[in-house]
């Protein structure tokens, strides 16, 4: 972790691919890059293979395009393995690294990649597909009478890679916004969970002690959760299984790393607030309903005028439904009369700011796509004017109630890298 170099920005897709090609050219005996598929828009998808161990590991970076820390971690891992033959031998793995699993979506976020930690830039240039359009959540799933069999081309590429190498370890690299660091494991391994939970503190990052990202996720130790099965998540949101569900067919250890963009000690504050958990949930639910009402009213006003088949429209429409379902799950959480912690109250409030800015930013990008195509109807122009005003209001409220400062990118990469190596060493110890 101490060997991770400093970095100031996230690489754009073309810059990332160029650096991967340079690594392969510089280490032809160690690194092999090969095409494993193509994106929905025809972008080549590559896996970079390093090492020659008896077992295989798959590392997936950028399965959500607004989460680019994993691209830096992928580059760092490849370089480290090339430079340190003793470490490579100790791990006993042949590594297959997909440094950008959703290049189409990543290109739609490049407007803020050069300004990490700038919340306004992040919201204005934000894009994230809904669950049923995400690489991570469109693996095939059959559970009871529910069936999802529409894996994206990018997901199919990852499936073919796993089918080919039958991995012993799969790591999916993610990052969030304001939360502390946390992890998911596909098995109740307390030893590994404790080792993972110790890593963020080495870089001065707090663990996440607020509400879990997915309501009801079961903790193994604080901030390390059992991965919710696709039968629970995919079915609830009309999506598929995750990479963890697919990796289970090979008996692989599957790990998800989540690191924060902004640091704030309140994510780990377990002290009571003087309010009940139910009051915090009710306040968040009311604000969430107001947000959805605002976006739905804007959509109704322009729906008859929309002509551009943009990813922003599909994301806006479907994400509203996802937020609504997440809210319903939160409102059924047990213990509404218990005291709410500072971490829970902080998390709920920051989630509201996040949802507002992400959803409204995407809606405005949808309207801008119409205007760029020459579709300047009165309704589109009027809604854009109104919603820009609302965006500025919500930005102001978020800026008046900020999380802590942006985290140095090197620290985020170090924690992700440390987690990947910790999981690999744990696996080596178990199979020795």
PDB file of N, CA and C in Angstrom, residues 129-199:
ATOM      1  N   UNK A 129     -26.130   4.181 -15.218  1.00  0.00           N
ATOM      2  CA  UNK A 129     -27.321   3.472 -15.681  1.00  0.00           C
ATOM      3  C   UNK A 129     -28.084   2.874 -14.516  1.00  0.00           C
ATOM      4  N   UNK A 130     -29.349   2.608 -14.749  1.00  0.00           N
ATOM      5  CA  UNK A 130     -30.150   1.954 -13.729  1.00  0.00           C
ATOM      6  C   UNK A 130     -29.690   0.505 -13.570  1.00  0.00           C
ATOM      7  N   UNK A 131     -30.139  -0.152 -12.497  1.00  0.00           N
ATOM      8  CA  UNK A 131     -29.664  -1.480 -12.147  1.00  0.00           C
ATOM      9  C   UNK A 131     -29.763  -2.466 -13.314  1.00  0.00           C
ATOM     10  N   UNK A 132     -30.878  -2.454 -14.027  1.00  0.00           N
ATOM     11  CA  UNK A 132     -31.078  -3.417 -15.110  1.00  0.00           C
ATOM     12  C   UNK A 132     -30.234  -3.104 -16.340  1.00  0.00           C
ATOM     13  N   UNK A 133     -29.493  -1.989 -16.325  1.00  0.00           N
ATOM     14  CA  UNK A 133     -28.570  -1.632 -17.408  1.00  0.00           C
ATOM     15  C   UNK A 133     -27.128  -1.586 -16.930  1.00  0.00           C
ATOM     16  N   UNK A 134     -26.863  -2.155 -15.757  1.00  0.00           N
ATOM     17  CA  UNK A 134     -25.513  -2.117 -15.203  1.00  0.00           C
ATOM     18  C   UNK A 134     -24.774  -3.423 -15.460  1.00  0.00           C
ATOM     19  N   UNK A 135     -23.491  -3.301 -15.765  1.00  0.00           N
ATOM     20  CA  UNK A 135     -22.665  -4.485 -15.998  1.00  0.00           C
ATOM     21  C   UNK A 135     -22.676  -5.394 -14.770  1.00  0.00           C
ATOM     22  N   UNK A 136     -22.593  -4.801 -13.591  1.00  0.00           N
ATOM     23  CA  UNK A 136     -22.501  -5.593 -12.359  1.00  0.00           C
ATOM     24  C   UNK A 136     -23.778  -6.366 -12.045  1.00  0.00           C
ATOM     25  N   UNK A 137     -24.943  -5.884 -12.494  1.00  0.00           N
ATOM     26  CA  UNK A 137     -26.206  -6.477 -12.077  1.00  0.00           C
ATOM     27  C   UNK A 137     -27.019  -7.033 -13.240  1.00  0.00           C
ATOM     28  N   UNK A 138     -26.336  -7.540 -14.275  1.00  0.00           N
ATOM     29  CA  UNK A 138     -27.082  -8.153 -15.383  1.00  0.00           C
ATOM     30  C   UNK A 138     -26.530  -9.532 -15.732  1.00  0.00           C
ATOM     31  N   UNK A 139     -26.017 -10.232 -14.730  1.00  0.00           N
ATOM     32  CA  UNK A 139     -25.676 -11.639 -14.919  1.00  0.00           C
ATOM     33  C   UNK A 139     -26.964 -12.458 -14.885  1.00  0.00           C
ATOM     34  N   UNK A 140     -27.008 -13.590 -15.593  1.00  0.00           N
ATOM     35  CA  UNK A 140     -28.248 -14.387 -15.628  1.00  0.00           C
ATOM     36  C   UNK A 140     -28.706 -14.775 -14.226  1.00  0.00           C
ATOM     37  N   UNK A 141     -30.007 -14.764 -14.047  1.00  0.00           N
ATOM     38  CA  UNK A 141     -30.573 -15.072 -12.736  1.00  0.00           C
ATOM     39  C   UNK A 141     -31.914 -15.778 -12.902  1.00  0.00           C
ATOM     40  N   UNK A 142     -32.059 -16.887 -12.230  1.00  0.00           N
ATOM     41  CA  UNK A 142     -33.343 -17.580 -12.151  1.00  0.00           C
ATOM     42  C   UNK A 142     -33.597 -17.919 -10.694  1.00  0.00           C
ATOM     43  N   UNK A 143     -34.701 -17.432 -10.174  1.00  0.00           N
ATOM     44  CA  UNK A 143     -35.058 -17.713  -8.796  1.00  0.00           C
ATOM     45  C   UNK A 143     -36.579 -17.799  -8.699  1.00  0.00           C
ATOM     46  N   UNK A 144     -37.071 -18.965  -8.326  1.00  0.00           N
ATOM     47  CA  UNK A 144     -38.516 -19.152  -8.274  1.00  0.00           C
ATOM     48  C   UNK A 144     -39.127 -18.911  -9.642  1.00  0.00           C
ATOM     49  N   UNK A 145     -40.134 -18.039  -9.696  1.00  0.00           N
ATOM     50  CA  UNK A 145     -40.782 -17.737 -10.966  1.00  0.00           C
ATOM     51  C   UNK A 145     -40.168 -16.518 -11.659  1.00  0.00           C
ATOM     52  N   UNK A 146     -39.033 -16.019 -11.131  1.00  0.00           N
ATOM     53  CA  UNK A 146     -38.384 -14.838 -11.731  1.00  0.00           C
ATOM     54  C   UNK A 146     -37.182 -15.277 -12.552  1.00  0.00           C
ATOM     55  N   UNK A 147     -37.060 -14.723 -13.742  1.00  0.00           N
ATOM     56  CA  UNK A 147     -35.941 -15.066 -14.618  1.00  0.00           C
ATOM     57  C   UNK A 147     -35.421 -13.804 -15.295  1.00  0.00           C
ATOM     58  N   UNK A 148     -34.112 -13.592 -15.231  1.00  0.00           N
ATOM     59  CA  UNK A 148     -33.456 -12.506 -15.963  1.00  0.00           C
ATOM     60  C   UNK A 148     -32.435 -13.147 -16.896  1.00  0.00           C
ATOM     61  N   UNK A 149     -32.613 -12.990 -18.186  1.00  0.00           N
ATOM     62  CA  UNK A 149     -31.718 -13.624 -19.158  1.00  0.00           C
ATOM     63  C   UNK A 149     -31.316 -12.640 -20.256  1.00  0.00           C
ATOM     64  N   UNK A 150     -31.047 -11.383 -19.851  1.00  0.00           N
ATOM     65  CA  UNK A 150     -30.652 -10.359 -20.819  1.00  0.00           C
ATOM     66  C   UNK A 150     -29.314  -9.743 -20.419  1.00  0.00           C
ATOM     67  N   UNK A 151     -28.259 -10.554 -20.261  1.00  0.00           N
ATOM     68  CA  UNK A 151     -26.967  -9.975 -19.891  1.00  0.00           C
ATOM     69  C   UNK A 151     -26.476  -9.011 -20.960  1.00  0.00           C
ATOM     70  N   UNK A 152     -25.919  -7.907 -20.529  1.00  0.00           N
ATOM     71  CA  UNK A 152     -25.359  -6.934 -21.454  1.00  0.00           C
ATOM     72  C   UNK A 152     -24.147  -7.526 -22.166  1.00  0.00           C
ATOM     73  N   UNK A 153     -23.772  -6.970 -23.328  1.00  0.00           N
ATOM     74  CA  UNK A 153     -22.566  -7.472 -23.995  1.00  0.00           C
ATOM     75  C   UNK A 153     -21.336  -7.428 -23.099  1.00  0.00           C
ATOM     76  N   UNK A 154     -21.220  -6.381 -22.289  1.00  0.00           N
ATOM     77  CA  UNK A 154     -20.084  -6.280 -21.376  1.00  0.00           C
ATOM     78  C   UNK A 154     -20.138  -7.392 -20.320  1.00  0.00           C
ATOM     79  N   UNK A 155     -21.328  -7.668 -19.830  1.00  0.00           N
ATOM     80  CA  UNK A 155     -21.496  -8.748 -18.853  1.00  0.00           C
ATOM     81  C   UNK A 155     -21.177 -10.094 -19.482  1.00  0.00           C
ATOM     82  N   UNK A 156     -21.612 -10.295 -20.712  1.00  0.00           N
ATOM     83  CA  UNK A 156     -21.300 -11.539 -21.415  1.00  0.00           C
ATOM     84  C   UNK A 156     -19.794 -11.723 -21.572  1.00  0.00           C
ATOM     85  N   UNK A 157     -19.064 -10.638 -21.806  1.00  0.00           N
ATOM     86  CA  UNK A 157     -17.605 -10.733 -21.917  1.00  0.00           C
ATOM     87  C   UNK A 157     -16.998 -11.211 -20.602  1.00  0.00           C
ATOM     88  N   UNK A 158     -17.486 -10.681 -19.484  1.00  0.00           N
ATOM     89  CA  UNK A 158     -16.986 -11.134 -18.184  1.00  0.00           C
ATOM     90  C   UNK A 158     -17.361 -12.589 -17.923  1.00  0.00           C
ATOM     91  N   UNK A 159     -18.545 -12.977 -18.352  1.00  0.00           N
ATOM     92  CA  UNK A 159     -18.958 -14.372 -18.191  1.00  0.00           C
ATOM     93  C   UNK A 159     -18.035 -15.307 -18.981  1.00  0.00           C
ATOM     94  N   UNK A 160     -17.729 -14.933 -20.224  1.00  0.00           N
ATOM     95  CA  UNK A 160     -16.840 -15.774 -21.031  1.00  0.00           C
ATOM     96  C   UNK A 160     -15.458 -15.877 -20.399  1.00  0.00           C
ATOM     97  N   UNK A 161     -14.977 -14.760 -19.857  1.00  0.00           N
ATOM     98  CA  UNK A 161     -13.665 -14.787 -19.201  1.00  0.00           C
ATOM     99  C   UNK A 161     -13.677 -15.730 -18.011  1.00  0.00           C
ATOM    100  N   UNK A 162     -14.707 -15.643 -17.179  1.00  0.00           N
ATOM    101  CA  UNK A 162     -14.776 -16.533 -16.017  1.00  0.00           C
ATOM    102  C   UNK A 162     -14.977 -17.983 -16.433  1.00  0.00           C
ATOM    103  N   UNK A 163     -15.789 -18.210 -17.462  1.00  0.00           N
ATOM    104  CA  UNK A 163     -15.971 -19.577 -17.948  1.00  0.00           C
ATOM    105  C   UNK A 163     -14.647 -20.174 -18.402  1.00  0.00           C
ATOM    106  N   UNK A 164     -13.807 -19.347 -19.015  1.00  0.00           N
ATOM    107  CA  UNK A 164     -12.531 -19.817 -19.553  1.00  0.00           C
ATOM    108  C   UNK A 164     -11.534 -20.137 -18.454  1.00  0.00           C
ATOM    109  N   UNK A 165     -11.393 -19.222 -17.483  1.00  0.00           N
ATOM    110  CA  UNK A 165     -10.310 -19.387 -16.503  1.00  0.00           C
ATOM    111  C   UNK A 165     -10.765 -20.045 -15.203  1.00  0.00           C
ATOM    112  N   UNK A 166     -12.064 -20.141 -14.978  1.00  0.00           N
ATOM    113  CA  UNK A 166     -12.619 -20.748 -13.770  1.00  0.00           C
ATOM    114  C   UNK A 166     -11.891 -20.216 -12.522  1.00  0.00           C
ATOM    115  N   UNK A 167     -12.131 -18.951 -12.180  1.00  0.00           N
ATOM    116  CA  UNK A 167     -11.319 -18.275 -11.160  1.00  0.00           C
ATOM    117  C   UNK A 167     -11.508 -18.825  -9.760  1.00  0.00           C
ATOM    118  N   UNK A 168     -10.446 -18.690  -8.978  1.00  0.00           N
ATOM    119  CA  UNK A 168     -10.508 -18.971  -7.546  1.00  0.00           C
ATOM    120  C   UNK A 168     -10.811 -17.725  -6.746  1.00  0.00           C
ATOM    121  N   UNK A 169     -10.557 -16.551  -7.361  1.00  0.00           N
ATOM    122  CA  UNK A 169     -10.778 -15.269  -6.708  1.00  0.00           C
ATOM    123  C   UNK A 169     -11.349 -14.292  -7.728  1.00  0.00           C
ATOM    124  N   UNK A 170     -12.403 -13.569  -7.333  1.00  0.00           N
ATOM    125  CA  UNK A 170     -12.966 -12.507  -8.164  1.00  0.00           C
ATOM    126  C   UNK A 170     -13.109 -11.264  -7.292  1.00  0.00           C
ATOM    127  N   UNK A 171     -12.540 -10.147  -7.759  1.00  0.00           N
ATOM    128  CA  UNK A 171     -12.614  -8.885  -7.028  1.00  0.00           C
ATOM    129  C   UNK A 171     -13.313  -7.854  -7.895  1.00  0.00           C
ATOM    130  N   UNK A 172     -14.368  -7.249  -7.368  1.00  0.00           N
ATOM    131  CA  UNK A 172     -15.105  -6.203  -8.066  1.00  0.00           C
ATOM    132  C   UNK A 172     -14.839  -4.888  -7.338  1.00  0.00           C
ATOM    133  N   UNK A 173     -14.256  -3.912  -8.056  1.00  0.00           N
ATOM    134  CA  UNK A 173     -13.754  -2.687  -7.436  1.00  0.00           C
ATOM    135  C   UNK A 173     -14.756  -1.549  -7.600  1.00  0.00           C
ATOM    136  N   UNK A 174     -15.218  -1.014  -6.485  1.00  0.00           N
ATOM    137  CA  UNK A 174     -16.240   0.031  -6.483  1.00  0.00           C
ATOM    138  C   UNK A 174     -15.794   1.195  -5.611  1.00  0.00           C
ATOM    139  N   UNK A 175     -16.433   2.326  -5.821  1.00  0.00           N
ATOM    140  CA  UNK A 175     -16.265   3.420  -4.866  1.00  0.00           C
ATOM    141  C   UNK A 175     -17.560   4.192  -4.734  1.00  0.00           C
ATOM    142  N   UNK A 176     -17.735   4.790  -3.568  1.00  0.00           N
ATOM    143  CA  UNK A 176     -18.944   5.543  -3.293  1.00  0.00           C
ATOM    144  C   UNK A 176     -18.639   7.018  -3.188  1.00  0.00           C
ATOM    145  N   UNK A 177     -19.505   7.737  -2.488  1.00  0.00           N
ATOM    146  CA  UNK A 177     -19.369   9.176  -2.389  1.00  0.00           C
ATOM    147  C   UNK A 177     -18.949   9.604  -0.979  1.00  0.00           C
ATOM    148  N   UNK A 178     -19.890   9.627  -0.062  1.00  0.00           N
ATOM    149  CA  UNK A 178     -19.638  10.186   1.260  1.00  0.00           C
ATOM    150  C   UNK A 178     -19.434   9.113   2.325  1.00  0.00           C
ATOM    151  N   UNK A 179     -19.738   7.839   2.000  1.00  0.00           N
ATOM    152  CA  UNK A 179     -19.703   6.812   3.033  1.00  0.00           C
ATOM    153  C   UNK A 179     -18.266   6.554   3.473  1.00  0.00           C
ATOM    154  N   UNK A 180     -18.128   5.803   4.567  1.00  0.00           N
ATOM    155  CA  UNK A 180     -16.818   5.299   4.909  1.00  0.00           C
ATOM    156  C   UNK A 180     -16.498   4.107   4.017  1.00  0.00           C
ATOM    157  N   UNK A 181     -15.355   3.502   4.262  1.00  0.00           N
ATOM    158  CA  UNK A 181     -14.974   2.311   3.500  1.00  0.00           C
ATOM    159  C   UNK A 181     -15.743   1.094   4.021  1.00  0.00           C
ATOM    160  N   UNK A 182     -16.120   0.220   3.103  1.00  0.00           N
ATOM    161  CA  UNK A 182     -16.757  -1.033   3.504  1.00  0.00           C
ATOM    162  C   UNK A 182     -16.535  -2.076   2.418  1.00  0.00           C
ATOM    163  N   UNK A 183     -16.886  -3.314   2.731  1.00  0.00           N
ATOM    164  CA  UNK A 183     -16.597  -4.442   1.849  1.00  0.00           C
ATOM    165  C   UNK A 183     -17.766  -5.420   1.862  1.00  0.00           C
ATOM    166  N   UNK A 184     -17.826  -6.225   0.808  1.00  0.00           N
ATOM    167  CA  UNK A 184     -18.740  -7.362   0.761  1.00  0.00           C
ATOM    168  C   UNK A 184     -17.920  -8.628   0.494  1.00  0.00           C
ATOM    169  N   UNK A 185     -18.295  -9.700   1.169  1.00  0.00           N
ATOM    170  CA  UNK A 185     -17.732 -11.020   0.916  1.00  0.00           C
ATOM    171  C   UNK A 185     -18.867 -11.993   0.647  1.00  0.00           C
ATOM    172  N   UNK A 186     -18.604 -12.994  -0.189  1.00  0.00           N
ATOM    173  CA  UNK A 186     -19.664 -13.949  -0.512  1.00  0.00           C
ATOM    174  C   UNK A 186     -19.711 -15.120   0.459  1.00  0.00           C
ATOM    175  N   UNK A 187     -18.943 -15.038   1.542  1.00  0.00           N
ATOM    176  CA  UNK A 187     -18.962 -16.105   2.546  1.00  0.00           C
ATOM    177  C   UNK A 187     -18.686 -15.514   3.923  1.00  0.00           C
ATOM    178  N   UNK A 188     -19.108 -16.219   4.938  1.00  0.00           N
ATOM    179  CA  UNK A 188     -18.970 -15.729   6.312  1.00  0.00           C
ATOM    180  C   UNK A 188     -17.582 -16.103   6.825  1.00  0.00           C
ATOM    181  N   UNK A 189     -16.574 -15.356   6.362  1.00  0.00           N
ATOM    182  CA  UNK A 189     -15.180 -15.609   6.729  1.00  0.00           C
ATOM    183  C   UNK A 189     -14.737 -14.491   7.668  1.00  0.00           C
ATOM    184  N   UNK A 190     -14.826 -14.764   8.966  1.00  0.00           N
ATOM    185  CA  UNK A 190     -14.546 -13.723   9.951  1.00  0.00           C
ATOM    186  C   UNK A 190     -13.080 -13.297   9.927  1.00  0.00           C
ATOM    187  N   UNK A 191     -12.170 -14.225   9.665  1.00  0.00           N
ATOM    188  CA  UNK A 191     -10.745 -13.877   9.635  1.00  0.00           C
ATOM    189  C   UNK A 191     -10.438 -12.899   8.521  1.00  0.00           C
ATOM    190  N   UNK A 192     -10.907 -13.204   7.319  1.00  0.00           N
ATOM    191  CA  UNK A 192     -10.689 -12.289   6.200  1.00  0.00           C
ATOM    192  C   UNK A 192     -11.413 -10.967   6.433  1.00  0.00           C
ATOM    193  N   UNK A 193     -12.631 -11.028   6.966  1.00  0.00           N
ATOM    194  CA  UNK A 193     -13.391  -9.806   7.222  1.00  0.00           C
ATOM    195  C   UNK A 193     -12.637  -8.881   8.171  1.00  0.00           C
ATOM    196  N   UNK A 194     -12.050  -9.436   9.220  1.00  0.00           N
ATOM    197  CA  UNK A 194     -11.297  -8.619  10.174  1.00  0.00           C
ATOM    198  C   UNK A 194     -10.063  -8.009   9.523  1.00  0.00           C
ATOM    199  N   UNK A 195      -9.403  -8.773   8.665  1.00  0.00           N
ATOM    200  CA  UNK A 195      -8.223  -8.242   7.972  1.00  0.00           C
ATOM    201  C   UNK A 195      -8.611  -7.097   7.031  1.00  0.00           C
ATOM    202  N   UNK A 196      -9.717  -7.247   6.331  1.00  0.00           N
ATOM    203  CA  UNK A 196     -10.167  -6.182   5.437  1.00  0.00           C
ATOM    204  C   UNK A 196     -10.548  -4.931   6.222  1.00  0.00           C
ATOM    205  N   UNK A 197     -11.246  -5.123   7.331  1.00  0.00           N
ATOM    206  CA  UNK A 197     -11.699  -3.973   8.128  1.00  0.00           C
ATOM    207  C   UNK A 197     -10.536  -3.178   8.710  1.00  0.00           C
ATOM    208  N   UNK A 198      -9.365  -3.813   8.840  1.00  0.00           N
ATOM    209  CA  UNK A 198      -8.198  -3.123   9.388  1.00  0.00           C
ATOM    210  C   UNK A 198      -7.492  -2.249   8.356  1.00  0.00           C
ATOM    211  N   UNK A 199      -7.770  -2.437   7.074  1.00  0.00           N
ATOM    212  CA  UNK A 199      -7.004  -1.749   6.023  1.00  0.00           C
ATOM    213  C   UNK A 199      -7.286  -0.251   5.925  1.00  0.00           C
TER     214      UNK A 199
END
